[in-house]
XYZ file of N, CA and C in Angstrom:
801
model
N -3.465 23.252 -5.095
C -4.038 21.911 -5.230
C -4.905 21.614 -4.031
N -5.919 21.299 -4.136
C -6.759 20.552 -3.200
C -7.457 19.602 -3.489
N -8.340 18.998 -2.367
C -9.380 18.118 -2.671
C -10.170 18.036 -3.486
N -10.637 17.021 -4.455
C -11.966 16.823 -4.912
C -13.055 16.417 -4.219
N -14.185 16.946 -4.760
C -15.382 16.854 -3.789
C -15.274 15.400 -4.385
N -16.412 14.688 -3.204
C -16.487 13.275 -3.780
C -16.866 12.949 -2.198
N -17.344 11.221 -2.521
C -17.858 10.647 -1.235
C -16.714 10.549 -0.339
N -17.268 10.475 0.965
C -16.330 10.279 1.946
C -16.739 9.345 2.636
N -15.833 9.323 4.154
C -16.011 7.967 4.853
C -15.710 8.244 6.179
N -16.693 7.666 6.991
C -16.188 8.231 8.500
C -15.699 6.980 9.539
N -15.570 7.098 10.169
C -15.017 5.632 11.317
C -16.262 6.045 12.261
N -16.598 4.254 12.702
C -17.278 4.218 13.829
C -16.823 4.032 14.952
N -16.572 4.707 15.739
C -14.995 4.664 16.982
C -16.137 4.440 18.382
N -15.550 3.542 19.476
C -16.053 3.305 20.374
C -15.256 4.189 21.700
N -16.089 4.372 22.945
C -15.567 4.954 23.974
C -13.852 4.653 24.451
N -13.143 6.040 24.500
C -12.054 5.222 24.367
C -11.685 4.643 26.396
N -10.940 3.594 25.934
C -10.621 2.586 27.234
C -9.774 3.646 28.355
N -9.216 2.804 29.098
C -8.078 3.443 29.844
C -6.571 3.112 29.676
N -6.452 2.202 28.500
C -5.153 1.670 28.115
C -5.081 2.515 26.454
N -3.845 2.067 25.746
C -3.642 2.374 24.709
C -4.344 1.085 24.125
N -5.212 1.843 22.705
C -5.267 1.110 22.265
C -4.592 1.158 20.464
N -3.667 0.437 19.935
C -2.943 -0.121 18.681
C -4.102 -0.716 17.631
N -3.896 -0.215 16.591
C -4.731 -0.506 15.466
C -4.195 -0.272 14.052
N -4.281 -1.224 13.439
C -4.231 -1.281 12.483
C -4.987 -1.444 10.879
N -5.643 -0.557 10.269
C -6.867 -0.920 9.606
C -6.708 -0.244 8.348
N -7.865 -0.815 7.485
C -7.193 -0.921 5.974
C -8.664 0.127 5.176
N -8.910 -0.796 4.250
C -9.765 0.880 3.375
C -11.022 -0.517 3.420
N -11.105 -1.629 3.505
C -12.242 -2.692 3.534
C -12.428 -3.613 4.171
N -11.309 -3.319 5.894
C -11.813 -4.677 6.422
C -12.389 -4.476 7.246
N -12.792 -5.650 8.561
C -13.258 -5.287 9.242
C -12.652 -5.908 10.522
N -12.603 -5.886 11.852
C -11.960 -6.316 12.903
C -13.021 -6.913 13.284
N -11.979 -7.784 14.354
C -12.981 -8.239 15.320
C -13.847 -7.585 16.267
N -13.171 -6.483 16.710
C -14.361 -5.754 17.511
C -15.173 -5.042 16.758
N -15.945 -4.111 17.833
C -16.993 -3.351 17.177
C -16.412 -2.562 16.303
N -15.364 -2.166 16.093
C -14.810 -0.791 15.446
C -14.514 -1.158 14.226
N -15.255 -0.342 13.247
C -15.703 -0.878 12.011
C -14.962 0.269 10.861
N -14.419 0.236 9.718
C -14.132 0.860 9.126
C -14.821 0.552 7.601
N -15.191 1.769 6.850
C -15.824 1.660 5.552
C -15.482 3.076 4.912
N -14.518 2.718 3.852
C -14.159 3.875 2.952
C -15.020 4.207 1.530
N -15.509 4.535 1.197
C -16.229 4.811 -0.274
C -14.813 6.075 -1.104
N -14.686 5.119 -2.485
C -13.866 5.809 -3.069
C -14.763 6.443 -3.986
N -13.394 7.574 -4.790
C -14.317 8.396 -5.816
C -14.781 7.332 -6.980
N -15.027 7.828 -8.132
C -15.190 7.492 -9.200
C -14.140 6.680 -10.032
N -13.703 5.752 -10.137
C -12.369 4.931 -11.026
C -11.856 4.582 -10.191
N -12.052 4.578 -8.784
C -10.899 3.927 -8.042
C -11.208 2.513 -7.032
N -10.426 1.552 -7.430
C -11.338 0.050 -7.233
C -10.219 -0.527 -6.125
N -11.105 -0.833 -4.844
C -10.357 -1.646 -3.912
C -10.405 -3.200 -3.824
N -8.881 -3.400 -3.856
C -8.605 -5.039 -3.563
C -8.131 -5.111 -3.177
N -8.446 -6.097 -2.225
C -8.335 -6.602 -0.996
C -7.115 -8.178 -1.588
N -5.847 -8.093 -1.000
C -5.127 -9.432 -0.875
C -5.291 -10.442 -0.126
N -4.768 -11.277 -0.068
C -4.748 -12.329 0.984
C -3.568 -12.057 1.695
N -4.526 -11.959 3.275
C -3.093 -11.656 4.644
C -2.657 -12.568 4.826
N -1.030 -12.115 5.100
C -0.070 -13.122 5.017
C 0.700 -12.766 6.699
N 1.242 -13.975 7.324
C 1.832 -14.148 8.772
C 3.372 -13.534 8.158
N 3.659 -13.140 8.962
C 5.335 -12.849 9.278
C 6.068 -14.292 10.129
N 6.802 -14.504 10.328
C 7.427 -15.753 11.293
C 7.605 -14.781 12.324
N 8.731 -13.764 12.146
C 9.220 -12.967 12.992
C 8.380 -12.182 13.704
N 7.493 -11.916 13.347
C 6.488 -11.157 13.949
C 5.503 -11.824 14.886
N 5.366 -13.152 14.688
C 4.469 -14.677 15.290
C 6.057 -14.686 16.709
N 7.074 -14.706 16.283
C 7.818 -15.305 17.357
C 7.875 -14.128 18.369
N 8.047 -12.865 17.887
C 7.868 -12.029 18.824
C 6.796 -11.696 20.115
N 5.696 -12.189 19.278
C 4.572 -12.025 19.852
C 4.643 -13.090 21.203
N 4.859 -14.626 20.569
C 4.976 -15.648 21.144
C 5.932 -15.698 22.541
N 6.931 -14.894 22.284
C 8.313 -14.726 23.551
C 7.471 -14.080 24.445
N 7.225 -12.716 24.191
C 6.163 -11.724 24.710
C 5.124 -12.351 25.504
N 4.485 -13.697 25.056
C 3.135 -14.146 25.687
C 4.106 -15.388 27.000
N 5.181 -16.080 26.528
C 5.966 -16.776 27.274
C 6.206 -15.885 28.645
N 6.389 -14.751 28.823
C 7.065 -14.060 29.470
C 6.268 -13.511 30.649
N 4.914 -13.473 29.783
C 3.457 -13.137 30.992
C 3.218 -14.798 31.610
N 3.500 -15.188 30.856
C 2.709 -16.839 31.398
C 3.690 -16.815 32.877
N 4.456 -16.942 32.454
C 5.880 -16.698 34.040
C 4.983 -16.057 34.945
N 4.643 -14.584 34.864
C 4.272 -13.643 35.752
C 2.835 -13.907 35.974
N 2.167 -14.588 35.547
C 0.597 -15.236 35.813
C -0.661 -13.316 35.734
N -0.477 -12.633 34.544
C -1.020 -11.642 34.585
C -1.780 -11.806 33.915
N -3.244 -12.098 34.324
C -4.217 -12.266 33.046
C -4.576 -11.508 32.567
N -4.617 -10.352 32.885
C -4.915 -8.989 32.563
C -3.914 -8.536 30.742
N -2.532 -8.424 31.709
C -1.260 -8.177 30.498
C -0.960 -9.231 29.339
N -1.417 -10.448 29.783
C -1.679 -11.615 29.059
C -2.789 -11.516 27.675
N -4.159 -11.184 27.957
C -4.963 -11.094 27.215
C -4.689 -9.618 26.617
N -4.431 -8.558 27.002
C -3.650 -7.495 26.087
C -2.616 -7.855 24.704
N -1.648 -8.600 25.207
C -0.608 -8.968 24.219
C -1.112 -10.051 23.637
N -2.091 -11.316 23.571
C -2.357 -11.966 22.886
C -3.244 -11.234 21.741
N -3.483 -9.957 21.781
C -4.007 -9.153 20.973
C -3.117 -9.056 19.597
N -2.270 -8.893 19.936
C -0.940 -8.935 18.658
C -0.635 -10.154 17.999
N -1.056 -10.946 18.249
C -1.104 -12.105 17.038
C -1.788 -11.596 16.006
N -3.158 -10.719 16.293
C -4.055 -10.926 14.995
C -2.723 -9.519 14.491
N -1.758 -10.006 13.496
C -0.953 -9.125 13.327
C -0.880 -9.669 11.536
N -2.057 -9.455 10.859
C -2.010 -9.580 9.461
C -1.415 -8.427 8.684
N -0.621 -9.185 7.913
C -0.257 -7.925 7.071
C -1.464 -8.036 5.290
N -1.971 -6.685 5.100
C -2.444 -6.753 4.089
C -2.163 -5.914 3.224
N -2.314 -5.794 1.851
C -2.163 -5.288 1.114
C -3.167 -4.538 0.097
N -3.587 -3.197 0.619
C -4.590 -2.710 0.252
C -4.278 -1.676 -1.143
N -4.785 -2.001 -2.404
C -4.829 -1.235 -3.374
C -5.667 -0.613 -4.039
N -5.576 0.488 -4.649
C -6.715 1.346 -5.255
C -5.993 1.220 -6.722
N -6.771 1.771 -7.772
C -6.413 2.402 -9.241
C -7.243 3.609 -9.326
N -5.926 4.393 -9.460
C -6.775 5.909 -9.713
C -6.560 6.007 -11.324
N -7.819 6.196 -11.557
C -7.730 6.048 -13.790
C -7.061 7.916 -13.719
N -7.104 8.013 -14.843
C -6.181 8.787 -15.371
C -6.827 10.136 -15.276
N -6.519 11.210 -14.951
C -7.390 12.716 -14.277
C -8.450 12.517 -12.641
N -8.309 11.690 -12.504
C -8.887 11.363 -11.313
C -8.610 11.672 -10.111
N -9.225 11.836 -8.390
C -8.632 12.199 -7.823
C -9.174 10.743 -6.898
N -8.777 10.040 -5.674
C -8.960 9.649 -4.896
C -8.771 9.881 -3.573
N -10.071 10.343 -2.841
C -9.504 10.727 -1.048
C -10.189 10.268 -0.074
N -10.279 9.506 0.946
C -10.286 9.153 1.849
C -10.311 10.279 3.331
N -10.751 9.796 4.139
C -11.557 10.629 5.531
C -10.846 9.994 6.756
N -10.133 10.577 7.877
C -9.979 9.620 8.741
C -10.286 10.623 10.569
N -11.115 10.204 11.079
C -12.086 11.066 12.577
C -11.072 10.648 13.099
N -10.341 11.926 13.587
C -9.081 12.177 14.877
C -9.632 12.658 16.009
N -9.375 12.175 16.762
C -9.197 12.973 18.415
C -7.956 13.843 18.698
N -8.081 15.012 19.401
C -6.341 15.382 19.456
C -5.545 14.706 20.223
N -4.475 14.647 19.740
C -3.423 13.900 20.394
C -3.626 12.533 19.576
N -4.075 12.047 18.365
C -3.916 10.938 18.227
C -2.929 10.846 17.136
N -2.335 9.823 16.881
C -1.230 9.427 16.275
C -1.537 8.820 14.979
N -1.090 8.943 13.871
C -1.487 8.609 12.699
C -0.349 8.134 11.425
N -0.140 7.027 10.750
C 1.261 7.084 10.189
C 0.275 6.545 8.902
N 0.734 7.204 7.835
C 0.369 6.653 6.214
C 1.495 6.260 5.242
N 1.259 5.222 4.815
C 2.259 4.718 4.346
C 2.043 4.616 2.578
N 2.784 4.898 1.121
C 1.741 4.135 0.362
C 2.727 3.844 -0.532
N 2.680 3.532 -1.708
C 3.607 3.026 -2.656
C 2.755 2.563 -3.909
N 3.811 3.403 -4.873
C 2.683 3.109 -6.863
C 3.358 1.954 -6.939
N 2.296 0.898 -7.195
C 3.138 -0.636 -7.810
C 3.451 -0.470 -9.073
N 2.469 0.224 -10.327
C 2.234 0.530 -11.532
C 1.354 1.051 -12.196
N 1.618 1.225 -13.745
C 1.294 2.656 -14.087
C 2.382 3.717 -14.784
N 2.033 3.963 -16.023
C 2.703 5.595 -16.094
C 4.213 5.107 -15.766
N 4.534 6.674 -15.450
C 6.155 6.679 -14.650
C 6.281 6.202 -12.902
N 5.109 5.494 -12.743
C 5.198 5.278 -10.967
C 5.161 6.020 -10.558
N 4.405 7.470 -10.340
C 4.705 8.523 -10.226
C 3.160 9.076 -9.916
N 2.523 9.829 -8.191
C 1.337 9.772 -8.147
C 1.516 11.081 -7.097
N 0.690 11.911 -6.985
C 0.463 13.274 -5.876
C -0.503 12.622 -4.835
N 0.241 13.132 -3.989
C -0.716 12.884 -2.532
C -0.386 14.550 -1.676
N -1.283 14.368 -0.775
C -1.479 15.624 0.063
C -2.791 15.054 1.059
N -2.200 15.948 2.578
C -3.123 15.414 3.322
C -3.600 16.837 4.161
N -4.777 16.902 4.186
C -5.765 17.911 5.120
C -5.594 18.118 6.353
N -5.607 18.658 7.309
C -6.679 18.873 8.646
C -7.824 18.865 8.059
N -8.769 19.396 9.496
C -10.113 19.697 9.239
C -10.524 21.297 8.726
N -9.110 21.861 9.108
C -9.262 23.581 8.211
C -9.074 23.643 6.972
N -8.565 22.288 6.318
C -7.913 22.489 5.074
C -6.399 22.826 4.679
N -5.606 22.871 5.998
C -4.555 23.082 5.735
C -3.530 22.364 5.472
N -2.320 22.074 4.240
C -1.823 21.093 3.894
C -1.059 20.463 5.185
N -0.925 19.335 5.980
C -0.060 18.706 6.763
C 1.396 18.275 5.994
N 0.729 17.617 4.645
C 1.933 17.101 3.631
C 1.534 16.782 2.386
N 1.950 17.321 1.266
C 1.964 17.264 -0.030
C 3.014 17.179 -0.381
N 3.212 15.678 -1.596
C 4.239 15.572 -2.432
C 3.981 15.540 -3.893
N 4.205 15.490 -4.855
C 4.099 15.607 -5.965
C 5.034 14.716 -7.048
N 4.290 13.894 -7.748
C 5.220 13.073 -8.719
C 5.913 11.650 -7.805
N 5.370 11.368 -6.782
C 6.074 10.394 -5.825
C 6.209 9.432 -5.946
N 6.791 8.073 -5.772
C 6.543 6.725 -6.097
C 6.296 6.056 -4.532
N 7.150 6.993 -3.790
C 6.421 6.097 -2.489
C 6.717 7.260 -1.458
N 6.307 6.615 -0.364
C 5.944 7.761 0.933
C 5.963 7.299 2.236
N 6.227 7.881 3.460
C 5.355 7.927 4.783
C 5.399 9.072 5.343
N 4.187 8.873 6.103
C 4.040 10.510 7.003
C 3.567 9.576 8.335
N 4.013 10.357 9.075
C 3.536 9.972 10.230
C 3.285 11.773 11.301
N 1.991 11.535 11.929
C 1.856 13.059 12.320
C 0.892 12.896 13.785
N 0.474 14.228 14.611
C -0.104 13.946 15.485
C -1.327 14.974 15.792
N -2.293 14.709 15.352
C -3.552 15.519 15.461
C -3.123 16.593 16.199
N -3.885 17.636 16.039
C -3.345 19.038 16.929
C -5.190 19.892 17.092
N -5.741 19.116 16.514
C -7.440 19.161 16.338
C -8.060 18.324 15.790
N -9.141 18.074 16.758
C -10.420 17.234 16.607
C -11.101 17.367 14.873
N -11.301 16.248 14.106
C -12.143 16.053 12.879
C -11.789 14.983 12.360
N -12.259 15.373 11.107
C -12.003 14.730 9.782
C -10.138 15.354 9.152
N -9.271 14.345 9.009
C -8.375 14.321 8.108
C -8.364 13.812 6.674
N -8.106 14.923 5.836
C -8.644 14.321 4.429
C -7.066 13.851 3.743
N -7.168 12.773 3.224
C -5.731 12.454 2.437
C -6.336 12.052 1.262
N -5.379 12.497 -0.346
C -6.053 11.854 -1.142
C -5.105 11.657 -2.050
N -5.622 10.757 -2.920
C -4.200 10.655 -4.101
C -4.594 11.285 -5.262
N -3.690 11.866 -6.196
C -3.854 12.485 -7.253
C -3.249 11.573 -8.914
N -4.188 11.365 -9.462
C -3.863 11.009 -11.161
C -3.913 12.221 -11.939
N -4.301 13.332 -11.704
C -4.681 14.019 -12.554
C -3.544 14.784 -13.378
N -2.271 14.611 -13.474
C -1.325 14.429 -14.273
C -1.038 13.809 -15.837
N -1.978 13.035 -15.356
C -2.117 11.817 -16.616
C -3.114 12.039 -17.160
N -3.428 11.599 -18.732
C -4.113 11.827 -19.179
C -4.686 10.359 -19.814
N -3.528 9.311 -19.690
C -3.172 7.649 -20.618
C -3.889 6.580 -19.270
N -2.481 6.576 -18.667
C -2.020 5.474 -17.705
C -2.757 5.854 -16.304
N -3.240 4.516 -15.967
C -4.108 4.911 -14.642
C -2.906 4.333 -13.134
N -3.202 4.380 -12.566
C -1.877 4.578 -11.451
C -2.084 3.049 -10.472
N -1.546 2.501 -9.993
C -2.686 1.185 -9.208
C -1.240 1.836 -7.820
N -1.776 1.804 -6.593
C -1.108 2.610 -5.454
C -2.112 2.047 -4.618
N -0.897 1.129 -3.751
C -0.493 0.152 -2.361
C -0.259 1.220 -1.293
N -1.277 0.611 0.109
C -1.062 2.620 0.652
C -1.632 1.910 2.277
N -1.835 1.728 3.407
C -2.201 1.502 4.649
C -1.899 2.645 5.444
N -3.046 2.642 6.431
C -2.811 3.779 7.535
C -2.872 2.951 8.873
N -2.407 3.405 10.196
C -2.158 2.852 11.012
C -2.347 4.015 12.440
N -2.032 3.716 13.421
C -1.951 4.613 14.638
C -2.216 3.874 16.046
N -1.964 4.926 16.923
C -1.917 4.625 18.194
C -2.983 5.891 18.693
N -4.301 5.597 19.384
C -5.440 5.775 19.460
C -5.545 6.324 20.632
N -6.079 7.117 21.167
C -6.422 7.932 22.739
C -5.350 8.108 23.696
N -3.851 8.211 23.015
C -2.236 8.090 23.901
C -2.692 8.359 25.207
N -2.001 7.776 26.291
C -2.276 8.375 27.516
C -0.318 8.582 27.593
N -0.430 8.700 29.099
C 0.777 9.749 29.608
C 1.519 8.113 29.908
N 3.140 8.091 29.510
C 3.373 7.037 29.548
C 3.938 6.967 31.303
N 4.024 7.779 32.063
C 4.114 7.730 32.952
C 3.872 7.179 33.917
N 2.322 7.376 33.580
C 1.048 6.368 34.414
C 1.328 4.750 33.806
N 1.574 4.398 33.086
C 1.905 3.314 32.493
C 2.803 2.106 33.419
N 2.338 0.624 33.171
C 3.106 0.026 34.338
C 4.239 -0.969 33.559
N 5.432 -1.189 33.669
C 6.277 -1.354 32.783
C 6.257 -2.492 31.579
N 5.488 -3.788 31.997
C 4.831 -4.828 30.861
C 3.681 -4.025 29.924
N 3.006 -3.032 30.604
C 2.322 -2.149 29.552
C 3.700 -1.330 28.326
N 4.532 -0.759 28.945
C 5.553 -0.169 28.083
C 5.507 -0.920 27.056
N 6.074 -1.998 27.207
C 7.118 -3.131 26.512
C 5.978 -3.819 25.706
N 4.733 -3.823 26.092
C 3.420 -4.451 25.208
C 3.433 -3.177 24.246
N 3.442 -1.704 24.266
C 3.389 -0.790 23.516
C 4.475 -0.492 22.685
N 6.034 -0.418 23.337
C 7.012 -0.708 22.248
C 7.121 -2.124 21.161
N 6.346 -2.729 21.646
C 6.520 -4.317 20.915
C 5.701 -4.015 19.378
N 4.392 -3.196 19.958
C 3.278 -3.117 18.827
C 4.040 -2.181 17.978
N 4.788 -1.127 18.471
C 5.505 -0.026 17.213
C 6.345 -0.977 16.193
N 6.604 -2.210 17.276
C 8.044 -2.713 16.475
C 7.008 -3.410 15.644
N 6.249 -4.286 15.518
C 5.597 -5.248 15.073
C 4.921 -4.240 13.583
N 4.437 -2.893 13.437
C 3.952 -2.132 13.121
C 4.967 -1.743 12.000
N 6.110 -1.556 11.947
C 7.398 -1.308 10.847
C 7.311 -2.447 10.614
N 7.680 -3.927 11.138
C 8.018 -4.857 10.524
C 6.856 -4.783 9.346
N 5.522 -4.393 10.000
C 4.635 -4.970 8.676
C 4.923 -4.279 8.028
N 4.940 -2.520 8.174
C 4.993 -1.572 6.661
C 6.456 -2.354 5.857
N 7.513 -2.734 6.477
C 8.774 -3.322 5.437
C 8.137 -3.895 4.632
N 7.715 -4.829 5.299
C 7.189 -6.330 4.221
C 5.931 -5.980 3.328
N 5.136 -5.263 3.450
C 4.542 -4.616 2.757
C 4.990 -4.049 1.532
N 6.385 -2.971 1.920
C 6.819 -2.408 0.848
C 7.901 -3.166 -0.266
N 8.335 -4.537 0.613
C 9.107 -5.697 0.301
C 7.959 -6.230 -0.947
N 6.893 -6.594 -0.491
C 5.965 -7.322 -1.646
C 5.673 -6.169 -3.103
N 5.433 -5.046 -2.935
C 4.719 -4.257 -3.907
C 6.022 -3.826 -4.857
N 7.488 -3.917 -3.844
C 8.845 -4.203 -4.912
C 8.764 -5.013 -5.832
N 8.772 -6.178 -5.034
C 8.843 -7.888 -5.398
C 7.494 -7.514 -6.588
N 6.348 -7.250 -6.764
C 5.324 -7.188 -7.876
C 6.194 -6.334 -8.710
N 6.388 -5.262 -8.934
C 7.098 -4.168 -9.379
C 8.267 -4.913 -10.553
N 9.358 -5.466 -9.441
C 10.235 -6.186 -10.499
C 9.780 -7.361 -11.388
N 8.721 -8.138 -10.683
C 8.016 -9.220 -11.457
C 7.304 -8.842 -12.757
N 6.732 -7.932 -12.806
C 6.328 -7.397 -14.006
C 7.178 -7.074 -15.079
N 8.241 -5.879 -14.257
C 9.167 -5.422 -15.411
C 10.300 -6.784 -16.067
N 10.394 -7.484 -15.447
C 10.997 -8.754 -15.864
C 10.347 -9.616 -16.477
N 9.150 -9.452 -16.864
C 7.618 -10.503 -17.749
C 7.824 -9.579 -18.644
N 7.564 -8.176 -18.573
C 7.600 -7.193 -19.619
C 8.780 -7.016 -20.320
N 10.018 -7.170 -20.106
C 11.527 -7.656 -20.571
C 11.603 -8.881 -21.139
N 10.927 -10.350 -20.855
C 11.274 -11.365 -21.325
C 9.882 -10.843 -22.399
N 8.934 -10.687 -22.728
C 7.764 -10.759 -23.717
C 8.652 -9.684 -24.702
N 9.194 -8.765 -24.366
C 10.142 -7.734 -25.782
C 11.037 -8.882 -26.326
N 11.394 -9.418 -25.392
C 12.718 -10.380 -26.192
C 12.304 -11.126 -26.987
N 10.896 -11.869 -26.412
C 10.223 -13.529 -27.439
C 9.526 -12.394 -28.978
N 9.278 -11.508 -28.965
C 8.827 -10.756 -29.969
C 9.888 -10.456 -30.670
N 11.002 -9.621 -30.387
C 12.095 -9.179 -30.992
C 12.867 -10.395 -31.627
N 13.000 -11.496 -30.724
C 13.311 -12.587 -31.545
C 12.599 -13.317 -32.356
N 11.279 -13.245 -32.907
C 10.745 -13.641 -33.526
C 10.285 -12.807 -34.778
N 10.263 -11.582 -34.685
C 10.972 -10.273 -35.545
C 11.875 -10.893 -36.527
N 12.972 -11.016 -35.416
C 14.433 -11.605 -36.064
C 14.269 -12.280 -37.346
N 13.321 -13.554 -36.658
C 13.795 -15.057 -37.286
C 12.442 -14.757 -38.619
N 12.076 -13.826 -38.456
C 10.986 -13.518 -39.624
C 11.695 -12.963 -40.431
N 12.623 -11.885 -40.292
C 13.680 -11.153 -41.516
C 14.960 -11.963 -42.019
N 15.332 -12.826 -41.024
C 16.091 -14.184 -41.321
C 15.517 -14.567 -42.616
N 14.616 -15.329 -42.242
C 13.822 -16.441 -43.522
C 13.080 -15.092 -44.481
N 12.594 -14.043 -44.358
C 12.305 -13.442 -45.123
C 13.506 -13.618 -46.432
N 14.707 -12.758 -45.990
C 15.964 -12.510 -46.839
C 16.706 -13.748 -47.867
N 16.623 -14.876 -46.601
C 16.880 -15.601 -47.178
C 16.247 -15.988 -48.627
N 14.901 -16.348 -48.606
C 13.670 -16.512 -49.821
C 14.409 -15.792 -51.080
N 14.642 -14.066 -50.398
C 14.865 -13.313 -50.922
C 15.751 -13.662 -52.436
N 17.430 -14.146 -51.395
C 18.598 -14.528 -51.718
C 18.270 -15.650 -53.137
N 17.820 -16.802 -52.353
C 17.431 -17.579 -53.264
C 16.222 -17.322 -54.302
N 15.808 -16.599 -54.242
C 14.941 -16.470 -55.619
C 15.701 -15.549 -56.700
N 16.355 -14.713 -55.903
C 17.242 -13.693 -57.237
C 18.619 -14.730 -57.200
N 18.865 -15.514 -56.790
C 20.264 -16.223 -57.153
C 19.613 -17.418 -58.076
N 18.519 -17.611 -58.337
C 17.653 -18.663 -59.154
C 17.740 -18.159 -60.494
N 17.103 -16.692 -60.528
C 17.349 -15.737 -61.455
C 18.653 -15.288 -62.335
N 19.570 -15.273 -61.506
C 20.532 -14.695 -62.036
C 21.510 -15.963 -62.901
N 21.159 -17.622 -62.522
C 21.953 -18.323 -63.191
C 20.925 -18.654 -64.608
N 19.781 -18.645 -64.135
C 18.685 -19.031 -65.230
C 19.442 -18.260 -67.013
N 19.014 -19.013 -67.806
C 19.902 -18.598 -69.223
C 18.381 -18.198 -70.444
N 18.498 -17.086 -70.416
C 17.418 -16.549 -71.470
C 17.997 -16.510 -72.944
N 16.650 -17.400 -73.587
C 17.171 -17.333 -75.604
C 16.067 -16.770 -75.867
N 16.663 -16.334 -77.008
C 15.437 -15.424 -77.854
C 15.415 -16.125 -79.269
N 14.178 -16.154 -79.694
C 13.618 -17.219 -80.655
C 14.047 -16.042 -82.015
């Protein structure tokens, strides 16, 4: 199994800093800084974009975190961690129609850190192939038939990483698959690191799961909402089935019990 040819997509990445920098980015948005992301999918596969939603827990964390510099008067470590508010969670989906392939491009540096996350909301059996590239072509991770996933991995060479999803199983049902990538960008040595830097960098990992949960919390929450619309609509049909062979029979009853008392003469 491999890639389909098809358009790709590169990142416009800026000089990297002397700190870590945490990012989080989707297949159509765009940040506030310069660093811009633009994916072009294959053929059948349509991105929508949700409306980002706040965490509480994730706002209060941030908030303790910024309390804690205000004490220590660091404007420096201050304006770092006020960085983590913009901590939207979104929900990025594709539909791969049915034989289709969808893949995506992502420009690594070595040593950079990379975690993919994705999940079939619906479709079929929920059930979708993914597999992800180096730049030699060699599989990092392929699963097959999956409903959900994460990989998390660490460049070992400079390029393009190709990940893509697979429909081509199907021949009916097109697949709709909830999926974000994430990472930690130019790692330096945590050594050199000064300890409110640590704790600004463990905060963002933590802040970083909380979103993939709630992420995978919502595309559940859709998941059961459906199959429970799709359960109550069998029932209002089946009962109305019912109440049609009800009154059918009945008619039935009474027209041959009309019959059967009725008294025939012959002239």
């Amino acid at each position: 199994m491999g890639p389909a040819a098809g358009p790709s997509s590169d990142r416009t990445r800026r000089e990297p800093g002397p700190r870590d920098r945490h990012r989080s980015h989707s297949t159509t948005s765009k940040f506030p800084t310069d660093q811009h992301r633009t994916i072009q999918l294959h053929t059948g596969a349509v991105v929508k974009n949700q409306q980002a939603t706040y965490l509480l827990s994730i706002k209060t964390m941030a908030l303790n975190t910024l309390r804690r510099l205000l004490r220590k008067n660091s404007r420096t470590t201050l304006f770092l961690c006020s960085l983590l508010l913009w901590v939207g969670t979104l929900s990025h989906t594709i539909d791969v129609q049915p034989g289709q392939v969808s893949c995506f491009f992502e420009d690594l540096h070595v040593d950079d850190k990379m975690t993919i996350t994705f999940q079939v909301g619906g479709g079929g059996h929920l059930d979708i192939d993914f597999w992800l590239n180096d730049p030699a072509g060699t599989h990092l991770w392929n699963v097959v038939k999956r409903d959900t996933g994460t990989f998390t991995f660490t460049a070992t060479q400079g390029g393009k990483h190709e990940y893509c999803f697979s429909n081509a199983m199907s021949t009916v049902s097109s697949k709709t698959v909830s999926f974000n990538v994430y990472g930690v960008m130019w790692v330096v040595d945590d050594a050199h690191m000064a300890p409110i830097e640590l704790e600004i960098k463990h905060l963002a990992s933590a802040l970083e799961a909380v979103k993939e949960e709630q992420q995978y919390i919502v595309v559940r929450e859709k998941l059961h909402r459906n199959t429970a619309e799709s359960t109550n609509d069998r029932v209002k049909w089946w009962s109305l089935v019912q109440t049609a062979m009800v009154l059918g029979v009945t008619a039935w009853q009474v027209f041959y019990l009309k019959r059967f008392f009725e008294v025939k003469r012959t002239i």
